[in-house]
């Protein structure tokens, strides 16, 4: 992909959290601005840059030069690429490296990478010296529109994903839309599933706009900046209303209960399914299940599937390569993800495009019946 | 020691932190009340009890029976005793054990033990599922008057003590004054150094009361409850004013800069020096250094030393068994503990008993000169 964005096409989204408020700056060339932006917000701070081997090769020089030009001393900490880096082992390694660099509480850690690096780095910043500043420089579409915003940080354990972490908000998010040109089509599409999700949660006009403009979002330029800014604004609104997920924030999980179960069922094998693809299938299933429960029209589910299919995303469990475990095993993954209370599950359902809601009384038996149907359709 | 406290002698201190406010309940028999108190504050919660091998043998049955009587399901997690348990390794082990117990975000972790168990458990509760409830049941005097109150949690790394952790406030602190009868005289005295410290920070009348009543505090009963309650109130006031140590809270470090340096200089060998003993020598040195800097009268330093000596605490570097490294090595430990800016240190000094203040411009050369004098006196 090639970005056609000019320098005038940029956006700023404010995440409104009182004393912990911060800006998301979106547009081309944002990495080259990092030094000036950080120096303005954190004068006198030194930084450590946590990144992975792949991203370091692509963008570390640009970031390093920008920091150096602003007089900011920076130490790079380069970890292996991939989901396995979200572990206690690498958390410990990164904390030690930040302490080796002699950073103090007023200094900052910069996350340069996708969701894995962002989640791990935020956690490191949340616990070294009981909380340091941090800056997110997300380099995947998924990280730009989702994981870099909102302060959820963490690692995986043998018990599951993101089970250990903290809520810790960054000082600044720099979403450089040029770097997305270094992603594969498949990676970009996977991030796009989360973009579409924001329309489906509560912005029907945004979903309609994406149906008309998705090709421009993929090819770069002003439409891409606009899609990312709208997604960040959607997430910022939800986070501002419910920072610690005591209620409303759960809407962001639209499509994720089915999606997580499918990721688990495929053994987190990224050759078969990546997170965004699981979400794409998951949002279609959430709309179909809502129709089955008489909350929404089957036409809405068809419209969602049609758009995601046009983009090139999988929309059905049959789109996944290889065998899936039987429906009751998938049901077990769902029950592990959610707390089951007396046979009832909490699920994000919808009354139509952009009309999602939290249902806390979904019978487990209905979900299993639905899954059995999907396997045979 | 034998406690003479009757059931009528109890106290409640409120830590005032808005939505994160909580009670410290002080008095005899508090562990036996734990079940009822937790059930009242966290209905439907299950718990995991994190404790160490020594404390488990003394108090785990009492706590377990109390929880069981209140209908609370509890899983014990028993770790080795000692400072080495405040490590990444045991943090990971404890997080896994809490997840093994299938606890959810609404459930709670209970810390049953001294400062090591309290700091580690608070950290576990702060990060499992991005924050669970926790309850402190401190079993040492040091933990009851200091580490269990205020939400500082953490572990040690190769770079130093408490360098990784979070601020996470408990739901409740239960300071059972009976359990202090199971401490050795030396352990009780070490905790007493922190009690006296609160008088020296900003409560001169409390220090004078301790001079008259310390024997009753040691022997138990109403005076012990009162000393612990006043100490907790003192700490609660400071924490309420400055939860995350951006300024005022640093006063709690009176005596700790010298004390930490002495702990480091003796290789954290508890046969030579425990934390509270380091603090005892440290507060005397802080008063002597304040006199040298013409902030306070030498009479105040003599009065502090006299009281702590009467109690049986060390008050001079010459009271430490074995050889100490030379003054410049001690000075290096101090400089590592504090950030040195252009040869100046931040120190807690005093204008007299109960009149401590934060000095951020203490010349390193003056501290070194003072230490050289103390070595030869």
XYZ file of C-alpha atoms in Angstrom:
754
model
C 0.000 0.000 0.000
C 1.089 3.527 -0.698
C -0.108 6.546 1.262
C -1.212 9.574 -0.687
C -1.621 11.783 2.365
C -0.184 15.263 2.210
C 1.166 17.209 5.176
C -2.081 19.144 5.613
C -4.057 15.992 6.372
C -3.793 15.504 10.067
C -6.045 15.227 13.072
C -5.967 15.553 16.838
C -8.218 13.604 19.212
C -8.313 14.460 22.910
C -8.858 11.667 25.454
C -10.662 13.450 28.266
C -9.679 11.961 31.628
C -9.189 14.971 33.900
C -5.602 15.195 35.079
C -4.757 12.149 32.958
C -6.054 13.636 29.662
C -3.893 13.294 26.573
C -3.743 13.880 22.827
C -3.744 11.405 19.972
C -2.012 13.042 17.009
C -2.857 11.376 13.708
C -1.369 11.924 10.266
C 1.623 11.402 7.989
C 5.146 11.988 9.345
C 4.201 11.899 13.033
C 7.260 9.828 14.031
C 9.542 12.552 12.734
C 7.691 14.990 15.018
C 8.036 12.786 18.104
C 11.023 14.618 19.602
C 9.389 18.032 19.445
C 6.044 16.756 20.761
C 7.613 14.879 23.676
C 9.963 17.758 24.584
C 6.955 20.084 24.714
C 4.999 17.816 27.069
C 7.829 16.378 29.170
C 10.654 18.911 29.295
C 13.928 17.461 30.665
C 12.725 13.860 30.362
C 15.048 11.145 29.106
C 13.459 8.151 27.389
C 13.836 4.446 26.729
C 12.334 3.191 23.458
C 10.861 -0.296 23.691
C 10.386 -1.889 20.273
C 10.714 -5.236 18.480
C 13.285 -6.497 15.995
C 11.014 -6.052 12.968
C 9.835 -2.520 13.765
C 13.327 -1.437 14.861
C 14.602 -2.188 11.358
C 11.887 -0.031 9.797
C 11.318 2.964 12.081
C 13.824 3.150 14.953
C 16.246 5.411 13.082
C 13.529 7.950 12.245
C 12.364 8.051 15.865
C 15.918 8.171 17.244
C 16.872 11.089 14.987
C 13.735 13.008 15.931
C 14.447 12.580 19.656
C 18.102 13.442 19.246
C 17.241 16.611 17.293
C 15.027 17.670 20.235
C 17.892 17.028 22.695
C 16.250 13.975 24.254
C 18.597 11.195 25.371
C 17.137 7.841 24.262
C 18.113 4.235 25.005
C 16.630 1.547 22.702
C 15.377 -1.749 24.176
C 14.779 -4.250 21.372
C 12.660 -7.349 22.073
C 11.715 -10.298 19.852
C 8.657 -9.738 17.621
C 5.457 -11.685 18.296
C 2.757 -12.412 20.856
C 5.142 -14.483 23.030
C 6.891 -11.274 24.029
C 3.842 -10.392 26.187
C 5.222 -12.595 28.981
C 6.468 -12.227 32.553
C 9.950 -13.056 31.247
C 10.068 -10.108 28.834
C 8.315 -7.836 31.314
C 11.134 -8.498 33.784
C 13.762 -8.044 31.070
C 12.268 -4.717 29.962
C 11.911 -3.402 33.545
C 15.561 -4.247 34.198
C 16.614 -2.526 30.995
C 14.707 0.656 31.935
C 16.389 0.618 35.363
C 19.775 -0.062 33.702
C 19.199 3.112 31.666
C 18.894 4.926 35.047
C 15.514 6.457 34.189
C 13.658 8.201 37.024
C 9.959 8.661 37.704
C 9.853 11.892 35.684
C 11.352 10.196 32.613
C 9.401 8.344 29.938
C 9.193 5.051 28.099
C 8.233 5.118 24.407
C 6.409 2.171 22.820
C 7.348 1.837 19.137
C 5.430 -1.067 17.636
C 2.131 -2.879 17.369
C -0.234 -4.045 20.086
C 2.207 -6.469 21.699
C 4.875 -3.809 22.214
C 2.291 -1.211 23.270
C 0.656 -3.444 25.881
C 3.985 -4.602 27.324
C 5.527 -1.121 27.343
C 2.512 0.443 29.037
C 2.756 -2.213 31.736
C 6.486 -1.566 32.194
C 5.778 2.172 32.510
C 2.983 1.437 34.960
C 5.175 -0.493 37.396
C 8.793 0.739 37.182
C 9.217 3.154 40.105
C 5.453 2.683 40.650
C 4.596 4.579 37.489
C 6.544 6.475 34.829
C 5.348 8.501 31.864
C 4.899 6.755 28.544
C 4.239 7.613 24.927
C 2.628 5.332 22.378
C 3.909 5.293 18.792
C 1.690 2.549 17.329
C 2.876 1.124 14.009
C -0.027 -1.176 13.106
C -3.559 -0.109 12.193
C -4.903 -2.295 15.011
C -2.691 -0.546 17.558
C -3.496 2.928 16.172
C -7.252 2.520 16.459
C -7.478 0.253 19.466
C -4.723 -0.910 21.813
C -2.702 2.330 21.996
C -5.727 4.285 23.249
C -7.361 3.868 26.647
C -4.620 2.774 29.032
C -5.193 -0.974 29.127
C -1.797 -2.625 29.454
C -0.717 -6.167 30.202
C 0.812 -9.509 29.440
C -0.440 -13.057 28.870
C -0.025 -15.954 31.306
C -0.542 -19.687 31.001
C -4.153 -18.990 32.032
C -4.962 -16.693 29.111
C -4.371 -13.391 27.359
C -4.060 -10.037 29.132
C -4.756 -11.555 32.553
C -2.031 -9.529 34.281
C -1.579 -5.778 33.785
C -2.616 -2.312 34.917
C -4.679 0.623 33.743
C -2.074 3.280 32.960
C -2.721 6.149 30.545
C -0.035 7.434 28.151
C 1.020 11.093 27.948
C 0.661 11.130 24.180
C -0.191 8.860 21.246
C 1.454 9.485 17.864
C -0.352 7.606 15.078
C 1.814 8.008 11.994
C -0.364 7.035 9.043
C 2.658 6.689 6.722
C 4.035 3.712 8.634
C 0.922 1.715 7.765
C 2.340 1.494 4.217
C 4.873 -0.993 5.621
C 2.095 -3.401 6.689
C 0.975 -6.352 4.592
C -2.551 -6.185 3.096
C -3.609 -8.903 5.557
C -2.361 -6.943 8.591
C -4.058 -3.757 7.401
C -7.337 -5.602 6.795
C -7.183 -7.175 10.274
C -6.908 -3.694 11.802
C -9.766 -2.530 9.608
C -12.104 -4.988 11.351
C -11.719 -2.868 14.527
C -12.371 0.327 12.521
C -15.639 -1.114 11.204
C -16.510 -2.273 14.732
C -16.697 1.368 15.952
C -19.366 2.085 13.352
C -21.281 -0.997 14.426
C -21.141 -0.105 18.149
C -22.826 3.309 17.996
C -21.914 5.233 14.795
C -24.184 3.989 11.988
C -23.249 6.982 9.796
C -19.555 6.048 10.111
C -20.312 2.480 9.036
C -22.205 3.803 6.016
C -19.267 6.110 5.215
C -16.876 3.133 5.395
C -19.095 1.170 2.972
C -18.632 4.004 0.486
C -15.007 4.950 1.217
C -13.114 1.835 2.369
C -10.993 1.700 -0.799
C -9.653 5.199 -0.058
C -8.953 4.196 3.565
C -6.881 1.285 2.268
C -5.013 3.356 -0.308
C -4.088 6.083 2.185
C -4.490 9.841 2.246
C -7.217 11.922 3.843
C -9.770 9.101 4.102
C -7.308 6.969 6.050
C -6.593 9.807 8.490
C -10.322 10.410 8.876
C -11.122 6.734 9.513
C -8.391 6.483 12.157
C -9.387 9.769 13.803
C -13.060 8.739 13.957
C -12.080 5.366 15.434
C -9.857 6.997 18.055
C -12.617 9.484 18.887
C -15.088 6.622 19.309
C -12.745 4.794 21.624
C -11.837 7.980 23.513
C -15.532 8.689 24.153
C -16.098 5.240 25.611
C -12.911 5.351 27.722
C -13.747 8.815 29.070
C -17.151 7.515 30.175
C -15.797 4.354 31.833
C -12.012 4.292 32.229
C -11.820 1.070 34.242
C -14.466 -0.979 32.469
C -17.078 -1.099 35.183
C -19.860 -1.061 32.590
C -20.202 0.881 29.323
C -16.617 0.178 28.158
C -17.609 -3.451 27.613
C -19.297 -2.303 24.354
C -15.805 -2.217 22.841
C -15.912 -6.010 23.055
C -18.531 -6.256 20.303
C -17.561 -9.343 18.302
C -14.753 -10.199 20.724
C -16.403 -13.012 22.684
C -16.865 -15.102 19.540
C -13.565 -13.770 18.167
C -11.505 -14.761 21.232
C -13.079 -18.210 21.264
C -12.103 -18.697 17.604
C -8.547 -17.506 18.311
C -8.316 -20.028 21.163
C -9.878 -22.760 19.033
C -7.209 -22.244 16.347
C -4.450 -22.341 18.983
C -3.551 -18.680 18.383
C -1.951 -19.793 15.123
C -1.595 -16.570 13.155
C -1.307 -18.528 9.902
C -4.942 -19.595 10.410
C -6.447 -16.564 12.167
C -5.197 -13.244 13.522
C -7.049 -11.191 16.127
C -8.714 -8.786 13.684
C -9.937 -11.664 11.526
C -11.451 -13.280 14.618
C -13.166 -9.952 15.348
C -14.490 -9.760 11.769
C -16.107 -13.192 12.057
C -17.150 -12.313 15.628
C -19.067 -9.152 14.719
C -20.933 -11.003 11.981
C -21.806 -13.779 14.475
C -22.884 -11.175 17.068
C -25.292 -9.652 14.515
C -26.585 -13.070 13.443
C -27.044 -14.154 17.065
C -28.854 -10.863 17.829
C -31.206 -11.622 14.947
C -31.782 -15.150 16.272
C -32.630 -13.639 19.675
C -35.122 -11.282 17.909
C -33.204 -8.131 18.838
C -32.234 -7.189 15.272
C -33.152 -7.869 11.662
C -31.237 -10.576 9.725
C -30.755 -7.904 7.032
C -28.303 -6.054 9.323
C -26.178 -9.183 9.745
C -26.167 -9.654 5.971
C -25.121 -6.024 5.428
C -22.221 -6.347 7.903
C -21.022 -9.592 6.340
C -21.261 -8.120 2.856
C -19.072 -5.135 3.716
C -16.399 -7.122 5.545
C -16.325 -9.686 2.726
C -15.882 -6.888 0.161
C -12.864 -5.679 2.117
C -11.413 -9.197 1.995
C -12.009 -10.239 5.616
C -13.323 -13.646 6.690
C -16.956 -13.485 7.842
C -17.859 -17.093 8.648
C -16.323 -19.898 10.668
C -16.086 -21.805 7.365
C -13.611 -19.184 6.116
C -11.031 -20.478 8.612
C -8.490 -22.935 7.167
C -8.352 -26.396 8.738
C -10.637 -28.184 11.165
C -12.300 -26.420 14.089
C -13.063 -28.226 17.348
C -16.778 -29.137 17.812
C -19.291 -26.466 18.971
C -19.246 -27.529 22.635
C -15.477 -26.963 22.819
C -15.970 -23.494 21.296
C -18.678 -22.970 23.917
C -16.162 -23.878 26.644
C -13.755 -21.220 25.339
C -16.588 -18.688 25.477
C -17.493 -19.692 29.031
C -13.837 -19.352 30.080
C -13.643 -15.865 28.594
C -16.814 -14.708 30.355
C -17.982 -15.453 33.869
C -21.022 -17.683 33.638
C -23.603 -16.977 36.336
C -26.276 -19.671 36.697
C -26.069 -20.631 33.019
C -26.273 -16.984 31.845
C -23.565 -15.071 29.955
C -22.836 -11.391 29.447
C -22.666 -10.632 25.726
C -22.558 -7.540 23.520
C -25.631 -7.761 21.287
C -27.212 -5.268 18.888
C -30.585 -3.912 17.789
C -29.149 -3.028 14.377
C -26.194 -1.240 12.739
C -24.716 1.130 15.354
C -27.143 0.048 18.098
C -25.143 -2.342 20.257
C -25.955 -2.998 23.922
C -24.772 -5.063 26.880
C -26.955 -8.113 27.571
C -26.164 -9.821 30.858
C -28.725 -12.605 30.713
C -27.880 -14.546 27.571
C -28.678 -18.261 28.103
C -25.647 -20.478 27.477
C -27.962 -23.019 25.819
C -29.012 -20.445 23.171
C -25.386 -19.701 22.295
C -24.592 -23.391 21.962
C -27.681 -23.977 19.793
C -26.655 -21.055 17.578
C -23.097 -22.386 17.207
C -24.375 -25.836 16.218
C -26.476 -24.216 13.484
C -23.498 -22.235 12.172
C -21.392 -25.411 11.927
C -23.932 -27.079 9.657
C -24.923 -24.053 7.539
C 5.468 -10.096 75.308
C 1.969 -10.578 76.593
C -0.937 -8.370 75.602
C -3.187 -7.139 78.386
C -5.741 -5.617 76.040
C -9.386 -6.312 76.721
C -12.081 -6.477 74.061
C -13.195 -2.892 74.701
C -9.842 -1.466 73.614
C -10.087 -0.927 69.918
C -9.798 1.854 67.394
C -10.802 2.721 63.847
C -8.801 5.013 61.551
C -10.255 6.145 58.235
C -7.919 6.673 55.253
C -9.663 9.407 53.310
C -9.116 8.958 49.564
C -12.510 9.652 48.009
C -13.848 6.551 46.273
C -10.767 4.620 47.441
C -11.250 5.396 51.172
C -10.921 2.549 53.649
C -10.846 1.657 57.356
C -7.978 0.479 59.501
C -9.445 -1.514 62.379
C -7.049 -1.828 65.312
C -7.341 -3.931 68.455
C -7.172 -7.402 69.957
C -8.863 -10.314 68.154
C -9.191 -8.575 64.779
C -8.178 -11.689 62.793
C -11.111 -13.597 64.253
C -13.374 -10.799 62.947
C -11.914 -10.866 59.427
C -14.674 -12.972 57.886
C -17.494 -10.759 59.120
C -15.674 -7.536 58.173
C -14.806 -8.747 54.666
C -18.289 -10.168 54.037
C -19.784 -6.803 55.012
C -17.563 -4.854 52.588
C -17.283 -7.361 49.733
C -20.416 -9.483 49.666
C -20.094 -12.582 47.431
C -16.312 -12.254 47.125
C -14.084 -15.309 47.270
C -10.530 -14.801 48.510
C -6.995 -16.099 48.219
C -4.827 -15.693 51.333
C -1.177 -14.952 50.584
C 1.066 -15.634 53.572
C 4.493 -17.059 54.443
C 5.511 -20.323 56.062
C 6.186 -18.778 59.473
C 2.985 -16.753 59.741
C 0.885 -19.584 58.288
C 1.906 -21.776 61.237
C 0.814 -19.103 63.724
C -2.305 -17.415 62.338
C -3.631 -19.082 59.171
C -6.051 -21.363 61.037
C -7.638 -18.451 62.927
C -8.086 -16.480 59.703
C -9.331 -19.504 57.767
C -11.950 -20.339 60.411
C -13.164 -16.743 60.509
C -13.602 -16.637 56.726
C -15.275 -20.026 56.663
C -17.721 -18.993 59.400
C -18.701 -16.006 57.242
C -19.251 -18.282 54.231
C -16.202 -16.988 52.326
C -14.341 -19.529 50.197
C -10.591 -19.104 50.745
C -7.543 -20.607 49.030
C -4.201 -20.292 50.886
C -1.021 -19.434 48.958
C 2.017 -20.036 51.164
C 5.374 -18.510 50.172
C 8.817 -18.727 51.787
C 9.462 -16.227 54.605
C 11.990 -13.439 54.100
C 12.894 -10.424 51.973
C 13.888 -12.616 49.000
C 10.204 -13.379 48.451
C 9.729 -9.804 47.151
C 10.965 -10.917 43.713
C 9.652 -11.195 40.160
C 9.813 -14.975 40.572
C 7.427 -15.040 43.533
C 5.241 -12.324 42.011
C 4.713 -14.559 38.992
C 4.118 -17.604 41.205
C 1.535 -15.749 43.307
C -0.286 -14.304 40.253
C -0.523 -17.802 38.765
C -1.835 -19.198 42.040
C -4.543 -16.496 42.219
C -5.568 -17.314 38.632
C -5.458 -21.058 39.447
C -7.968 -20.319 42.221
C -10.247 -18.898 39.470
C -10.685 -15.556 41.255
C -12.406 -12.783 39.303
C -12.046 -8.998 39.423
C -14.712 -8.708 42.126
C -12.906 -11.191 44.383
C -10.156 -10.335 46.871
C -6.643 -11.245 47.899
C -5.800 -11.173 51.625
C -2.248 -10.428 52.796
C -1.510 -12.244 56.059
C 2.006 -11.375 57.198
C 4.612 -8.665 57.617
C 5.828 -6.027 55.190
C 7.219 -8.472 52.633
C 3.925 -10.339 52.275
C 1.917 -7.099 52.345
C 3.980 -5.401 49.624
C 3.980 -8.463 47.375
C 0.279 -9.208 47.874
C -0.745 -5.620 47.175
C 1.217 -5.769 43.930
C -0.419 -9.083 42.962
C -3.852 -7.561 43.657
C -2.893 -4.481 41.648
C -2.065 -6.399 38.470
C -4.098 -9.638 38.311
C -7.032 -8.878 35.980
C -5.747 -5.251 36.057
C -6.765 -4.784 39.666
C -8.562 -6.872 42.281
C -9.647 -5.994 45.810
C -7.266 -6.708 48.644
C -7.262 -6.731 52.428
C -4.213 -6.268 54.631
C -3.866 -8.338 57.808
C -0.436 -7.123 58.995
C 1.213 -9.338 61.614
C 4.289 -7.266 62.495
C 4.321 -3.900 64.253
C 6.245 -2.427 61.321
C 3.560 -3.555 58.867
C 0.715 -2.400 61.132
C 1.993 1.166 61.467
C 3.673 1.598 58.108
C 3.661 -0.715 55.099
C 0.044 -1.923 55.291
C -1.293 1.647 55.094
C -1.102 3.902 52.048
C -1.177 1.641 49.022
C 2.517 1.419 48.164
C 3.166 -2.079 46.844
C 6.122 -3.660 45.118
C 9.065 -5.967 44.794
C 12.854 -5.651 44.754
C 15.056 -6.081 41.680
C 18.792 -6.420 41.203
C 18.836 -2.597 41.033
C 17.402 -2.052 44.515
C 14.434 -2.341 46.835
C 10.845 -1.510 45.862
C 11.835 -0.379 42.367
C 8.906 -2.139 40.684
C 5.330 -1.909 41.957
C 2.081 0.056 41.853
C 0.021 2.342 44.038
C -3.019 0.233 44.916
C -5.124 0.883 48.003
C -6.597 -1.962 50.086
C -10.315 -2.258 50.924
C -9.584 -2.771 54.609
C -6.669 -3.128 57.041
C -7.085 -5.355 60.114
C -4.342 -4.660 62.672
C -4.724 -7.360 65.315
C -2.712 -6.192 68.320
C -2.727 -9.663 69.911
C -0.594 -11.150 67.124
C 2.252 -8.804 68.099
C 2.738 -11.024 71.173
C 4.200 -13.627 68.797
C 7.006 -11.234 67.737
C 10.473 -11.279 69.274
C 11.465 -8.250 71.389
C 13.866 -7.241 68.637
C 11.150 -7.310 65.939
C 8.758 -5.314 68.109
C 11.460 -2.715 68.869
C 12.285 -2.382 65.165
C 8.651 -1.558 64.433
C 8.642 0.889 67.334
C 11.253 2.999 65.531
C 8.588 3.822 62.933
C 6.061 4.638 65.675
C 8.491 7.147 67.227
C 9.171 8.541 63.740
C 5.547 9.753 63.424
C 6.020 11.828 66.585
C 9.225 13.263 65.189
C 7.687 14.178 61.814
C 4.898 16.460 63.049
C 3.406 15.259 66.379
C 5.645 16.493 69.218
C 2.950 15.714 71.814
C 2.847 12.097 70.598
C 6.637 11.799 70.964
C 6.390 13.180 74.516
C 3.580 10.686 75.252
C 5.786 7.844 73.982
C 8.634 8.965 76.244
C 6.250 8.531 79.201
C 4.326 5.455 78.046
C 6.611 3.291 75.894
C 6.760 0.497 78.488
C 2.948 0.143 78.323
C 3.104 0.109 74.497
C 5.576 -2.775 74.688
C 3.590 -4.711 77.297
C 0.307 -4.452 75.360
C -3.174 -3.262 76.211
C -4.748 0.126 75.665
C -1.462 2.027 75.242
C -0.380 -0.305 72.431
C -3.700 0.170 70.625
C -3.397 3.936 71.086
C 0.189 4.088 69.779
C -0.730 2.047 66.702
C -3.903 4.069 66.062
C -2.029 7.383 66.352
C 0.674 6.095 63.987
C -1.899 4.928 61.438
C -3.727 8.260 61.715
C -0.445 10.108 61.125
C 0.298 8.034 58.045
C -3.316 8.284 56.812
C -3.171 12.086 57.036
C -0.007 12.247 54.955
C -1.293 9.735 52.395
C -4.620 11.561 52.037
C -2.724 14.786 51.313
C -0.343 13.220 48.772
C -1.330 9.709 47.672
C 1.322 9.308 44.976
C 4.258 10.981 46.691
C 4.551 14.069 44.547
C 5.701 16.111 47.556
C 4.526 16.098 51.175
C 4.500 12.283 51.475
C 8.309 12.332 51.360
C 8.233 13.418 55.054
C 7.525 9.769 55.869
C 11.136 9.126 54.810
C 12.514 10.929 57.886
C 15.556 8.890 58.920
C 15.234 6.616 55.901
C 17.983 8.046 53.694
C 20.658 7.332 56.312
C 18.805 4.151 57.315
C 18.681 2.710 53.770
C 22.364 3.493 53.263
C 23.218 1.596 56.474
C 21.055 -1.352 55.392
C 22.899 -1.428 52.057
C 26.282 -1.017 53.793
C 25.570 -4.068 55.972
C 24.526 -6.098 52.910
C 20.901 -6.317 54.134
C 22.153 -8.840 56.703
C 19.336 -8.970 59.260
C 21.680 -10.397 61.892
C 23.514 -7.062 61.821
C 20.717 -4.588 61.106
C 17.000 -4.775 60.319
C 15.045 -1.978 58.630
C 13.613 -0.468 61.822
C 17.042 -0.417 63.452
C 18.416 1.411 60.424
C 15.552 3.901 60.777
C 16.339 4.376 64.501
C 19.969 5.269 63.759
C 18.755 7.254 60.734
C 16.385 9.530 62.665
C 19.103 10.272 65.211
C 21.520 11.101 62.370
C 18.863 13.272 60.681
C 18.470 15.287 63.905
C 22.232 15.550 64.389
C 22.742 16.603 60.783
C 19.924 19.183 61.120
C 21.756 20.598 64.164
C 25.019 20.711 62.207
C 23.209 22.634 59.454
C 21.900 25.060 62.120
C 18.260 24.137 61.584
C 17.728 22.571 65.035
C 19.240 22.460 68.506
C 21.673 19.629 69.384
C 19.482 19.100 72.480
C 16.725 17.682 70.266
C 19.082 15.123 68.761
C 20.212 14.134 72.265
C 16.576 13.767 73.391
C 15.705 11.521 70.401
C 18.784 9.347 70.952
C 18.046 9.054 74.665
C 14.500 7.806 74.104
C 15.399 5.274 71.424
C 18.331 4.019 73.535
C 16.001 3.581 76.522
C 13.751 1.427 74.353
C 16.727 -0.719 73.406
C 17.246 0.468 69.830
C 20.637 1.265 68.270
C 21.200 5.026 67.882
C 24.716 5.299 66.462
C 26.648 3.730 63.617
C 28.982 2.344 66.312
C 26.068 0.239 67.637
C 26.210 -1.892 64.471
C 28.168 -5.148 64.837
C 31.146 -5.640 62.530
C 33.003 -3.265 60.227
C 31.244 -0.636 58.141
C 32.583 0.476 54.765
C 34.299 3.920 54.809
C 32.183 7.126 54.761
C 32.554 7.724 51.020
C 31.038 4.311 50.272
C 28.121 5.147 52.597
C 27.837 8.435 50.703
C 27.606 6.504 47.423
C 24.697 4.460 48.805
C 22.957 7.709 49.761
C 23.524 9.181 46.302
C 22.111 6.014 44.711
C 18.986 6.208 46.868
C 18.380 9.874 46.047
C 18.732 11.661 42.744
C 21.700 14.020 43.006
C 21.208 17.247 41.065
C 24.382 19.307 40.617
C 25.884 18.045 43.887
C 22.669 18.718 45.876
C 20.493 16.122 47.608
C 16.896 16.093 48.782
C 16.760 15.201 52.482
C 14.181 15.224 55.264
C 15.567 17.579 57.923
C 14.021 19.044 61.074
C 13.759 22.275 63.052
C 13.164 20.295 66.249
C 11.000 17.495 67.684
C 7.921 17.196 65.441
C 9.070 19.902 63.014
C 10.451 18.007 60.040
C 10.653 19.499 56.542
C 11.796 18.623 53.008
C 15.143 20.223 52.081
C 15.987 19.876 48.386
C 19.300 21.705 48.394
C 21.503 19.767 50.802
C 25.134 19.878 49.601
C 26.584 16.398 49.137
C 29.883 17.678 50.601
C 28.166 18.590 53.904
C 26.690 15.097 54.225
C 30.075 13.508 53.576
C 31.782 15.807 56.096
C 29.127 14.908 58.679
C 29.555 11.176 58.089
C 33.355 11.439 58.492
C 32.804 13.134 61.855
C 30.391 10.415 63.004
C 32.920 7.696 62.137
C 35.553 9.228 64.413
C 33.292 10.293 67.302
